[in-house]
mmCIF file of C-alpha atoms and ligand atoms in Angstrom:
data_model
loop_
_atom_site.group_PDB
_atom_site.id
_atom_site.type_symbol
_atom_site.label_atom_id
_atom_site.label_comp_id
_atom_site.label_asym_id
_atom_site.label_seq_id
_atom_site.Cartn_x
_atom_site.Cartn_y
_atom_site.Cartn_z
ATOM 1 C CA UNK A 28 13.074 23.360 4.341
ATOM 2 C CA UNK A 29 14.446 20.279 2.904
ATOM 3 C CA UNK A 30 13.200 17.171 1.021
ATOM 4 C CA UNK A 31 14.352 13.954 -0.991
ATOM 5 C CA UNK A 32 14.816 15.006 -4.307
ATOM 6 C CA UNK A 33 15.753 12.918 -7.343
ATOM 7 C CA UNK A 34 17.551 15.874 -9.505
ATOM 8 C CA UNK A 35 18.272 12.263 -12.079
ATOM 9 C CA UNK A 36 16.238 8.981 -12.334
ATOM 10 C CA UNK A 37 18.441 6.170 -11.056
ATOM 11 C CA UNK A 38 19.324 4.046 -8.317
ATOM 12 C CA UNK A 39 19.147 4.962 -4.472
ATOM 13 C CA UNK A 40 22.313 7.251 -4.751
ATOM 14 C CA UNK A 41 19.364 9.295 -7.154
ATOM 15 C CA UNK A 42 17.817 10.244 -3.996
ATOM 16 C CA UNK A 43 19.778 13.539 -2.901
ATOM 17 C CA UNK A 44 18.353 15.304 0.533
ATOM 18 C CA UNK A 45 18.386 19.186 -0.523
ATOM 19 C CA UNK A 46 16.672 22.833 0.252
ATOM 20 C CA UNK A 47 14.125 23.661 -1.631
ATOM 21 C CA UNK A 48 11.217 26.329 -1.177
ATOM 22 C CA UNK A 49 8.552 25.311 1.262
ATOM 23 C CA UNK A 50 5.395 24.057 -0.081
ATOM 24 C CA UNK A 51 2.191 26.617 0.524
ATOM 25 C CA UNK A 52 -1.456 25.031 1.353
ATOM 26 C CA UNK A 53 -3.920 25.853 -1.520
ATOM 27 C CA UNK A 54 -7.739 26.329 -1.573
ATOM 28 C CA UNK A 55 -8.371 23.230 0.757
ATOM 29 C CA UNK A 56 -5.168 22.574 1.867
ATOM 30 C CA UNK A 57 -3.366 22.151 5.116
ATOM 31 C CA UNK A 58 0.534 22.592 5.570
ATOM 32 C CA UNK A 59 1.372 19.379 7.659
ATOM 33 C CA UNK A 60 4.952 19.636 9.568
ATOM 34 C CA UNK A 61 6.129 16.136 9.103
ATOM 35 C CA UNK A 62 7.049 14.045 11.454
ATOM 36 C CA UNK A 63 7.871 10.663 9.299
ATOM 37 C CA UNK A 64 7.179 9.242 5.900
ATOM 38 C CA UNK A 65 6.855 5.767 4.730
ATOM 39 C CA UNK A 66 8.039 4.029 1.850
ATOM 40 C CA UNK A 67 5.929 2.014 -0.706
ATOM 41 C CA UNK A 68 6.665 0.431 -3.918
ATOM 42 C CA UNK A 69 6.220 3.377 -6.031
ATOM 43 C CA UNK A 70 8.434 5.409 -4.924
ATOM 44 C CA UNK A 71 10.986 3.538 -6.423
ATOM 45 C CA UNK A 72 9.271 3.631 -9.695
ATOM 46 C CA UNK A 73 9.208 7.216 -9.382
ATOM 47 C CA UNK A 74 13.031 7.201 -8.707
ATOM 48 C CA UNK A 75 13.614 4.940 -11.596
ATOM 49 C CA UNK A 76 12.054 7.656 -13.518
ATOM 50 C CA UNK A 77 9.098 5.282 -14.693
ATOM 51 C CA UNK A 78 6.148 6.605 -12.599
ATOM 52 C CA UNK A 79 6.149 10.463 -12.338
ATOM 53 C CA UNK A 80 4.110 12.606 -10.090
ATOM 54 C CA UNK A 81 0.630 13.759 -11.582
ATOM 55 C CA UNK A 82 0.993 17.220 -13.545
ATOM 56 C CA UNK A 83 1.017 20.110 -11.078
ATOM 57 C CA UNK A 84 1.951 17.526 -7.741
ATOM 58 C CA UNK A 85 4.796 17.710 -5.524
ATOM 59 C CA UNK A 86 7.944 16.306 -7.607
ATOM 60 C CA UNK A 87 9.425 14.516 -4.597
ATOM 61 C CA UNK A 88 8.588 11.500 -3.755
ATOM 62 C CA UNK A 89 6.217 9.817 -0.396
ATOM 63 C CA UNK A 90 2.910 8.895 -0.715
ATOM 64 C CA UNK A 91 2.147 8.818 2.850
ATOM 65 C CA UNK A 92 3.266 10.593 6.211
ATOM 66 C CA UNK A 93 2.187 11.618 9.363
ATOM 67 C CA UNK A 94 2.668 15.028 11.339
ATOM 68 C CA UNK A 95 1.021 18.037 13.056
ATOM 69 C CA UNK A 96 -0.814 20.883 10.967
ATOM 70 C CA UNK A 97 0.610 24.429 10.707
ATOM 71 C CA UNK A 98 -1.526 26.340 8.966
ATOM 72 C CA UNK A 99 -4.855 25.948 7.330
ATOM 73 C CA UNK A 100 -5.320 27.052 3.587
ATOM 74 C CA UNK A 101 -8.855 28.839 2.389
ATOM 75 C CA UNK A 102 -12.027 26.936 3.048
ATOM 76 C CA UNK A 103 -10.785 23.924 5.273
ATOM 77 C CA UNK A 104 -13.616 22.976 7.532
ATOM 78 C CA UNK A 105 -13.118 20.387 10.578
ATOM 79 C CA UNK A 106 -9.177 20.314 11.271
ATOM 80 C CA UNK A 107 -7.074 22.646 13.287
ATOM 81 C CA UNK A 108 -3.459 23.902 13.848
ATOM 82 C CA UNK A 109 -1.801 21.772 16.106
ATOM 83 C CA UNK A 110 -4.067 18.104 15.040
ATOM 84 C CA UNK A 111 -1.787 15.435 14.921
ATOM 85 C CA UNK A 112 -2.856 13.864 11.873
ATOM 86 C CA UNK A 113 -1.298 11.314 8.823
ATOM 87 C CA UNK A 114 -2.136 11.414 5.643
ATOM 88 C CA UNK A 115 -2.868 10.273 1.736
ATOM 89 C CA UNK A 116 -0.309 11.916 -0.476
ATOM 90 C CA UNK A 117 0.022 12.431 -3.935
ATOM 91 C CA UNK A 118 3.800 12.786 -3.141
ATOM 92 C CA UNK A 119 6.137 15.360 -1.233
ATOM 93 C CA UNK A 120 6.098 13.240 1.810
ATOM 94 C CA UNK A 121 9.961 12.281 1.804
ATOM 95 C CA UNK A 122 10.196 16.513 3.433
ATOM 96 C CA UNK A 123 10.034 18.421 5.766
ATOM 97 C CA UNK A 124 6.578 19.933 5.339
ATOM 98 C CA UNK A 125 3.494 19.612 2.630
ATOM 99 C CA UNK A 126 1.133 20.256 1.778
ATOM 100 C CA UNK A 127 -2.533 18.287 1.663
ATOM 101 C CA UNK A 128 -5.702 17.849 0.286
ATOM 102 C CA UNK A 129 -7.858 17.876 3.605
ATOM 103 C CA UNK A 130 -9.754 15.513 2.341
ATOM 104 C CA UNK A 131 -6.950 13.377 2.082
ATOM 105 C CA UNK A 132 -6.265 13.841 6.116
ATOM 106 C CA UNK A 133 -7.151 11.012 9.039
ATOM 107 C CA UNK A 134 -7.059 11.581 12.499
ATOM 108 C CA UNK A 135 -3.821 9.547 14.017
ATOM 109 C CA UNK A 136 -5.672 6.304 15.706
ATOM 110 C CA UNK A 137 -5.563 6.288 19.372
ATOM 111 C CA UNK A 138 -2.636 3.956 20.824
ATOM 112 C CA UNK A 139 -0.649 4.432 17.828
ATOM 113 C CA UNK A 140 2.321 7.196 17.814
ATOM 114 C CA UNK A 141 2.339 9.731 15.752
ATOM 115 C CA UNK A 142 5.516 8.680 13.286
ATOM 116 C CA UNK A 143 3.840 5.171 13.201
ATOM 117 C CA UNK A 144 0.922 6.104 11.947
ATOM 118 C CA UNK A 145 2.670 7.628 8.625
ATOM 119 C CA UNK A 146 2.775 3.584 8.298
ATOM 120 C CA UNK A 147 -0.673 3.755 8.210
ATOM 121 C CA UNK A 148 -2.999 5.749 5.341
ATOM 122 C CA UNK A 149 -1.178 4.183 1.769
ATOM 123 C CA UNK A 150 -1.598 0.501 2.907
ATOM 124 C CA UNK A 151 -5.090 1.082 4.319
ATOM 125 C CA UNK A 152 -6.162 2.936 1.392
ATOM 126 C CA UNK A 153 -5.518 0.863 -0.950
ATOM 127 C CA UNK A 154 -6.023 -2.420 0.495
ATOM 128 C CA UNK A 155 -9.461 -1.725 2.098
ATOM 129 C CA UNK A 156 -10.806 0.260 -1.214
ATOM 130 C CA UNK A 157 -9.547 -2.915 -3.375
ATOM 131 C CA UNK A 158 -10.410 -5.689 -1.303
ATOM 132 C CA UNK A 159 -13.723 -4.405 -0.116
ATOM 133 C CA UNK A 160 -14.966 -1.056 -2.044
ATOM 134 C CA UNK A 161 -14.027 -3.373 -5.444
ATOM 135 C CA UNK A 162 -13.917 -6.705 -4.776
ATOM 136 C CA UNK A 163 -16.403 -6.537 -2.474
ATOM 137 C CA UNK A 164 -14.736 -9.484 -0.180
ATOM 138 C CA UNK A 165 -17.577 -10.790 2.227
ATOM 139 C CA UNK A 166 -17.038 -13.023 5.746
ATOM 140 C CA UNK A 167 -16.691 -16.411 4.722
ATOM 141 C CA UNK A 168 -15.088 -15.945 1.664
ATOM 142 C CA UNK A 169 -11.081 -16.815 1.331
ATOM 143 C CA UNK A 170 -8.811 -14.093 -0.053
ATOM 144 C CA UNK A 171 -5.466 -15.048 -1.614
ATOM 145 C CA UNK A 172 -2.725 -12.544 -0.846
ATOM 146 C CA UNK A 173 0.371 -11.993 -2.915
ATOM 147 C CA UNK A 174 2.983 -11.114 -1.567
ATOM 148 C CA UNK A 175 1.499 -11.296 2.198
ATOM 149 C CA UNK A 176 4.594 -9.976 3.784
ATOM 150 C CA UNK A 177 5.231 -6.544 2.000
ATOM 151 C CA UNK A 178 3.649 -3.280 3.388
ATOM 152 C CA UNK A 179 0.198 -4.042 1.442
ATOM 153 C CA UNK A 180 0.097 -7.772 2.205
ATOM 154 C CA UNK A 181 0.608 -7.338 5.822
ATOM 155 C CA UNK A 182 -2.411 -4.611 6.390
ATOM 156 C CA UNK A 183 -4.564 -6.996 3.963
ATOM 157 C CA UNK A 184 -3.922 -10.178 6.143
ATOM 158 C CA UNK A 185 -4.816 -8.145 9.001
ATOM 159 C CA UNK A 186 -8.245 -6.738 7.449
ATOM 160 C CA UNK A 187 -9.392 -10.078 5.801
ATOM 161 C CA UNK A 188 -9.477 -11.346 9.044
ATOM 162 C CA UNK A 189 -10.514 -8.945 11.207
ATOM 163 C CA UNK A 190 -13.911 -9.215 9.144
ATOM 164 C CA UNK A 191 -14.229 -13.184 9.105
ATOM 165 C CA UNK A 192 -12.371 -14.097 5.684
ATOM 166 C CA UNK A 193 -10.076 -17.227 4.992
ATOM 167 C CA UNK A 194 -6.838 -15.650 4.031
ATOM 168 C CA UNK A 195 -4.361 -17.193 1.943
ATOM 169 C CA UNK A 196 -1.053 -15.684 1.021
ATOM 170 C CA UNK A 197 2.316 -16.431 -1.092
ATOM 171 C CA UNK A 198 6.075 -15.487 0.373
ATOM 172 C CA UNK A 199 9.196 -16.168 -0.760
ATOM 173 C CA UNK A 200 10.401 -17.542 2.137
ATOM 174 C CA UNK A 201 9.684 -19.668 5.180
ATOM 175 C CA UNK A 202 10.160 -16.807 7.477
ATOM 176 C CA UNK A 203 7.992 -14.550 5.844
ATOM 177 C CA UNK A 204 5.351 -17.062 5.817
ATOM 178 C CA UNK A 205 5.870 -16.942 9.259
ATOM 179 C CA UNK A 206 5.394 -13.578 9.964
ATOM 180 C CA UNK A 207 1.950 -13.486 7.633
ATOM 181 C CA UNK A 208 0.740 -16.341 9.775
ATOM 182 C CA UNK A 209 1.440 -14.213 13.078
ATOM 183 C CA UNK A 210 -0.649 -11.735 11.612
ATOM 184 C CA UNK A 211 -3.340 -14.520 10.879
ATOM 185 C CA UNK A 212 -2.867 -15.803 7.819
ATOM 186 C CA UNK A 213 -4.525 -19.148 7.318
ATOM 187 C CA UNK A 214 -2.716 -20.669 3.980
ATOM 188 C CA UNK A 215 0.754 -20.226 4.376
ATOM 189 C CA UNK A 216 2.288 -20.738 -0.088
ATOM 190 C CA UNK A 217 6.162 -20.335 -0.861
ATOM 191 C CA UNK A 218 5.878 -19.650 -4.190
ATOM 192 C CA UNK A 219 9.459 -20.267 -5.068
ATOM 193 C CA UNK A 220 8.752 -24.276 -3.889
ATOM 194 C CA UNK A 221 5.110 -24.350 -4.062
ATOM 195 C CA UNK A 222 2.461 -24.015 -6.933
ATOM 196 C CA UNK A 223 -0.053 -21.710 -5.497
ATOM 197 C CA UNK A 224 -2.908 -22.953 -7.388
ATOM 198 C CA UNK A 225 -2.689 -26.182 -6.288
ATOM 199 C CA UNK A 226 -1.928 -25.291 -2.383
ATOM 200 C CA UNK A 227 -4.771 -23.004 -2.895
ATOM 201 C CA UNK A 228 -7.367 -25.809 -4.538
ATOM 202 C CA UNK A 229 -6.066 -28.023 -1.466
ATOM 203 C CA UNK A 230 -6.818 -25.773 1.139
ATOM 204 C CA UNK A 231 -10.233 -25.066 -0.550
ATOM 205 C CA UNK A 232 -11.855 -28.208 -1.329
ATOM 206 C CA UNK A 233 -10.833 -27.630 -4.541
ATOM 207 C CA UNK A 234 -12.661 -24.497 -4.660
ATOM 208 C CA UNK A 235 -10.319 -21.222 -5.403
ATOM 209 C CA UNK A 236 -10.033 -17.825 -4.128
ATOM 210 C CA UNK A 237 -13.127 -16.061 -4.135
ATOM 211 C CA UNK A 238 -10.740 -12.871 -4.108
ATOM 212 C CA UNK A 239 -7.297 -12.212 -5.358
ATOM 213 C CA UNK A 240 -4.889 -9.471 -4.448
ATOM 214 C CA UNK A 241 -2.209 -9.133 -6.914
ATOM 215 C CA UNK A 242 0.627 -7.563 -7.238
ATOM 216 C CA UNK A 243 2.906 -9.749 -10.020
ATOM 217 C CA UNK A 244 0.648 -8.609 -13.237
ATOM 218 C CA UNK A 245 1.427 -10.369 -16.344
ATOM 219 C CA UNK A 246 3.212 -13.011 -14.823
ATOM 220 C CA UNK A 247 0.509 -14.564 -12.504
ATOM 221 C CA UNK A 248 -2.356 -13.436 -15.108
ATOM 222 C CA UNK A 249 -2.723 -16.975 -16.019
ATOM 223 C CA UNK A 250 -2.359 -18.798 -13.236
ATOM 224 C CA UNK A 251 -4.720 -16.039 -11.398
ATOM 225 C CA UNK A 252 -7.374 -16.827 -13.675
ATOM 226 C CA UNK A 253 -6.940 -20.468 -12.335
ATOM 227 C CA UNK A 254 -7.278 -20.029 -8.794
ATOM 228 C CA UNK A 255 -10.178 -17.951 -8.691
ATOM 229 C CA UNK A 256 -13.368 -19.455 -7.261
ATOM 230 C CA UNK A 257 -17.037 -19.014 -9.302
ATOM 231 C CA UNK A 258 -17.816 -15.361 -9.146
ATOM 232 C CA UNK A 259 -14.147 -15.156 -8.002
ATOM 233 C CA UNK A 260 -12.671 -11.297 -8.491
ATOM 234 C CA UNK A 261 -9.171 -10.824 -8.915
ATOM 235 C CA UNK A 262 -7.587 -7.115 -8.588
ATOM 236 C CA UNK A 263 -4.914 -6.422 -9.500
ATOM 237 C CA UNK A 264 -2.713 -3.818 -7.899
ATOM 238 C CA UNK A 265 1.018 -4.210 -8.885
ATOM 239 C CA UNK A 266 2.691 -5.112 -12.191
ATOM 240 C CA UNK A 267 5.889 -6.142 -10.639
ATOM 241 C CA UNK A 268 5.671 -9.236 -13.252
ATOM 242 C CA UNK A 269 5.143 -7.364 -16.316
ATOM 243 C CA UNK A 270 2.003 -5.247 -17.899
ATOM 244 C CA UNK A 271 0.839 -7.552 -20.701
ATOM 245 C CA UNK A 272 -0.763 -11.409 -20.244
ATOM 246 C CA UNK A 273 -2.874 -14.046 -21.959
ATOM 247 C CA UNK A 274 -6.159 -14.070 -20.620
ATOM 248 C CA UNK A 275 -8.056 -16.748 -20.817
ATOM 249 C CA UNK A 276 -11.551 -15.604 -21.555
ATOM 250 C CA UNK A 277 -13.205 -19.278 -21.944
ATOM 251 C CA UNK A 278 -12.080 -19.591 -18.191
ATOM 252 C CA UNK A 279 -13.021 -16.479 -16.696
ATOM 253 C CA UNK A 280 -16.440 -16.671 -18.904
ATOM 254 C CA UNK A 281 -17.078 -20.535 -17.517
ATOM 255 C CA UNK A 282 -16.311 -18.815 -13.486
ATOM 256 C CA UNK A 283 -18.467 -15.521 -14.270
ATOM 257 C CA UNK A 284 -15.312 -14.262 -12.761
ATOM 258 C CA UNK A 285 -14.246 -10.670 -13.142
ATOM 259 C CA UNK A 286 -10.437 -9.074 -13.478
ATOM 260 C CA UNK A 287 -10.198 -5.632 -12.157
ATOM 261 C CA UNK A 288 -7.158 -3.741 -12.114
ATOM 262 C CA UNK A 289 -6.321 0.013 -10.081
ATOM 263 C CA UNK A 290 -4.182 2.436 -8.958
ATOM 264 C CA UNK A 291 -4.342 5.095 -6.016
ATOM 265 C CA UNK A 292 -2.720 7.492 -6.893
ATOM 266 C CA UNK A 293 -3.928 8.935 -9.949
ATOM 267 C CA UNK A 294 -7.549 9.333 -8.798
ATOM 268 C CA UNK A 295 -9.880 12.494 -8.274
ATOM 269 C CA UNK A 296 -10.095 14.020 -5.191
ATOM 270 C CA UNK A 297 -13.377 13.066 -4.583
ATOM 271 C CA UNK A 298 -13.044 9.567 -4.912
ATOM 272 C CA UNK A 299 -9.757 9.479 -2.451
ATOM 273 C CA UNK A 300 -12.041 11.649 -0.258
ATOM 274 C CA UNK A 301 -14.483 8.402 -0.413
ATOM 275 C CA UNK A 302 -12.015 5.995 0.103
ATOM 276 C CA UNK A 303 -10.040 8.137 2.881
ATOM 277 C CA UNK A 304 -13.991 8.425 4.523
ATOM 278 C CA UNK A 305 -14.562 4.777 4.163
ATOM 279 C CA UNK A 306 -10.685 3.767 6.161
ATOM 280 C CA UNK A 307 -11.668 5.967 8.814
ATOM 281 C CA UNK A 308 -15.311 4.562 9.577
ATOM 282 C CA UNK A 309 -14.172 1.129 8.971
ATOM 283 C CA UNK A 310 -10.327 0.714 9.062
ATOM 284 C CA UNK A 311 -9.844 3.126 12.048
ATOM 285 C CA UNK A 312 -11.739 1.150 14.834
ATOM 286 C CA UNK A 313 -10.030 -1.864 14.503
ATOM 287 C CA UNK A 314 -6.331 0.140 14.440
ATOM 288 C CA UNK A 315 -7.862 1.782 17.737
ATOM 289 C CA UNK A 316 -9.270 -1.868 19.028
ATOM 290 C CA UNK A 317 -5.884 -3.415 18.561
ATOM 291 C CA UNK A 318 -7.079 -5.656 16.050
ATOM 292 C CA UNK A 319 -5.594 -4.563 12.828
ATOM 293 C CA UNK A 320 -1.659 -3.014 13.543
ATOM 294 C CA UNK A 321 0.805 -0.606 11.466
ATOM 295 C CA UNK A 322 3.797 -3.277 10.776
ATOM 296 C CA UNK A 323 6.960 -1.559 10.677
ATOM 297 C CA UNK A 324 9.956 -3.051 9.454
ATOM 298 C CA UNK A 325 12.400 -0.353 10.564
ATOM 299 C CA UNK A 326 12.602 3.443 11.198
ATOM 300 C CA UNK A 327 15.223 5.261 9.305
ATOM 301 C CA UNK A 328 16.164 9.188 8.857
ATOM 302 C CA UNK A 329 14.703 10.721 5.933
ATOM 303 C CA UNK A 330 18.412 11.562 4.566
ATOM 304 C CA UNK A 331 18.693 8.204 4.446
ATOM 305 C CA UNK A 332 16.247 7.250 2.185
ATOM 306 C CA UNK A 333 18.417 5.958 -0.018
ATOM 307 C CA UNK A 334 19.386 2.891 2.348
ATOM 308 C CA UNK A 335 15.650 2.709 2.562
ATOM 309 C CA UNK A 336 15.387 1.891 -0.535
ATOM 310 C CA UNK A 337 17.940 -0.256 -1.377
ATOM 311 C CA UNK A 338 16.020 -2.365 1.838
ATOM 312 C CA UNK A 339 12.905 -2.535 -0.093
ATOM 313 C CA UNK A 340 14.780 -3.357 -3.618
ATOM 314 C CA UNK A 341 16.568 -6.676 -1.395
ATOM 315 C CA UNK A 342 12.880 -7.380 -0.042
ATOM 316 C CA UNK A 343 15.109 -7.876 3.944
ATOM 317 C CA UNK A 344 11.904 -6.342 4.926
ATOM 318 C CA UNK A 345 8.291 -6.878 6.071
ATOM 319 C CA UNK A 346 6.002 -4.875 6.659
ATOM 320 C CA UNK A 347 6.637 -0.827 6.532
ATOM 321 C CA UNK A 348 10.398 1.199 6.603
ATOM 322 C CA UNK A 349 9.624 4.507 7.773
ATOM 323 C CA UNK A 350 11.760 8.004 7.216
ATOM 324 C CA UNK A 351 11.756 10.440 10.325
ATOM 325 C CA UNK A 352 12.025 13.844 9.617
ATOM 326 C CA UNK A 353 14.750 16.135 11.497
HETATM 327 N N1 LIG B 427 -2.482 0.400 -6.951
HETATM 328 C C1 LIG B 427 -1.953 0.698 -6.259
HETATM 329 O O1 LIG B 427 -2.801 1.593 -6.012
HETATM 330 C C2 LIG B 427 -1.144 0.610 -5.255
HETATM 331 C C3 LIG B 427 -0.579 1.012 -3.811
HETATM 332 C C4 LIG B 427 0.058 0.453 -3.297
HETATM 333 C C5 LIG B 427 0.865 -0.461 -3.402
HETATM 334 N N2 LIG B 427 0.590 -0.888 -4.874
HETATM 335 C C6 LIG B 427 1.584 -2.010 -5.029
HETATM 336 O O2 LIG B 427 1.781 -3.080 -4.112
HETATM 337 C C7 LIG B 427 2.851 -4.009 -4.380
HETATM 338 C C8 LIG B 427 3.301 -4.134 -2.640
HETATM 339 O O3 LIG B 427 3.561 -2.669 -2.580
HETATM 340 P P1 LIG B 427 4.646 -2.078 -1.462
HETATM 341 O O4 LIG B 427 4.646 -1.133 -1.275
HETATM 342 O O5 LIG B 427 3.830 -3.276 -0.294
HETATM 343 O O6 LIG B 427 5.962 -2.962 -1.446
HETATM 344 P P2 LIG B 427 6.829 -4.103 -0.862
HETATM 345 O O7 LIG B 427 6.480 -4.076 0.983
HETATM 346 O O8 LIG B 427 7.931 -4.352 -1.712
HETATM 347 O O9 LIG B 427 5.862 -5.555 -1.490
HETATM 348 C C9 LIG B 427 6.249 -6.107 -2.643
HETATM 349 C C10 LIG B 427 6.608 -7.988 -2.582
HETATM 350 O O10 LIG B 427 6.495 -8.324 -4.038
HETATM 351 C C11 LIG B 427 6.168 -9.398 -3.289
HETATM 352 N N3 LIG B 427 7.045 -10.628 -4.634
HETATM 353 C C12 LIG B 427 8.110 -10.544 -5.191
HETATM 354 N N4 LIG B 427 7.925 -11.334 -6.455
HETATM 355 C C13 LIG B 427 6.630 -11.801 -6.324
HETATM 356 C C14 LIG B 427 6.559 -13.228 -6.491
HETATM 357 N N5 LIG B 427 6.891 -13.920 -7.778
HETATM 358 N N6 LIG B 427 4.950 -14.004 -5.546
HETATM 359 C C15 LIG B 427 4.687 -13.150 -4.865
HETATM 360 N N7 LIG B 427 5.131 -12.259 -4.378
HETATM 361 C C16 LIG B 427 6.029 -11.610 -4.553
HETATM 362 C C17 LIG B 427 7.829 -9.983 -2.292
HETATM 363 O O11 LIG B 427 7.289 -10.725 -1.448
HETATM 364 P P3 LIG B 427 8.587 -12.286 -0.802
HETATM 365 O O12 LIG B 427 9.916 -10.672 -0.507
HETATM 366 O O13 LIG B 427 8.549 -12.369 -0.010
HETATM 367 O O14 LIG B 427 9.225 -11.942 -2.272
HETATM 368 C C18 LIG B 427 7.622 -8.196 -1.545
HETATM 369 O O15 LIG B 427 6.658 -9.036 -0.145
HETATM 370 C C19 LIG B 427 3.529 -3.454 -5.228
HETATM 371 O O16 LIG B 427 3.568 -3.898 -6.546
HETATM 372 C C20 LIG B 427 3.232 -1.704 -5.464
HETATM 373 O O17 LIG B 427 3.255 -1.399 -6.663
HETATM 374 C C21 LIG B 427 0.049 -0.477 -5.824
#
């Protein structure tokens, strides 16, 4: 088969479409003929040499895909050859075939075409696990999503609105904020021209956010704590603004607030299985009912992965970029 390989870490040109050995499904795994993969921020870090795949996993980038099952490894039940699926991956989604633990498969939701389903697993699993399983966002609470127009942000807005939360977002342009509003965001904050702490206070009668989904890390740590409501929960899932910050424990203590940080890729199989099962139970009905839709910015060929990374890094996109397998 062919896959996008990374012979040497570097810029987008480091991504090379090359012939590689076919994967073989192991115990509890299925082989998926990939129709499409999707691009995630983590793929850029992997390409740059800053986010190596866990030992023993596929060396190729790609944390999600959609396609058809073509073979079952030993011990797989509940799935058949020919099933159309999408999957949460540890890697290997930028390829024509990938071996996937059966516990990380989801059926293609009704009403979503096969390739578009590749836009769902990573954002659905990340957002559901962090906002609902970890931070326990409740109806009527306020969620602040940083980077509302990102792949993650577009899913977070829709899911939080679907459960009856109020949603505030930050983004870097009026155009992106307008897209967030179309998805349901109630409070729109341009982080280039506005102070999100002040804007959030103004929009919540001074209360602040009950939950913050953060992708900036150190750069926003202090402001995020200030933006939290009493009993607030800050969940850090991205470190685009650095890894080391100063935490004001006094402010945290006074608010009886919590700071959590997680990454999905490194979680053990049984934790991923629990997240995938929860997504199937809670998110899939919303997708099939049309309340939550995949947001696809553009679709390129998998051989054009370098161009896809250029777009992602330029920040020109809203939502997800798909890579169609040849
Ligand atoms: N921990 C996990 O398990 C996990 C899983 C998936 C994703 N993530 C993280 O989630 C983040 C989003 O991932 P993605 O794949 O959806 O990436 P993406 O679509 O490329 O989104 C990146 C976003 O960052 C926003 N951004 C940049 N500077 C900002 C600032 N100062 N304030 C607010 N937003 C800012 C950009 O918004 P503008 O263009 O408007 O500036 C852009 O929408 C990444 O940091 C990624 O590493 C973590």
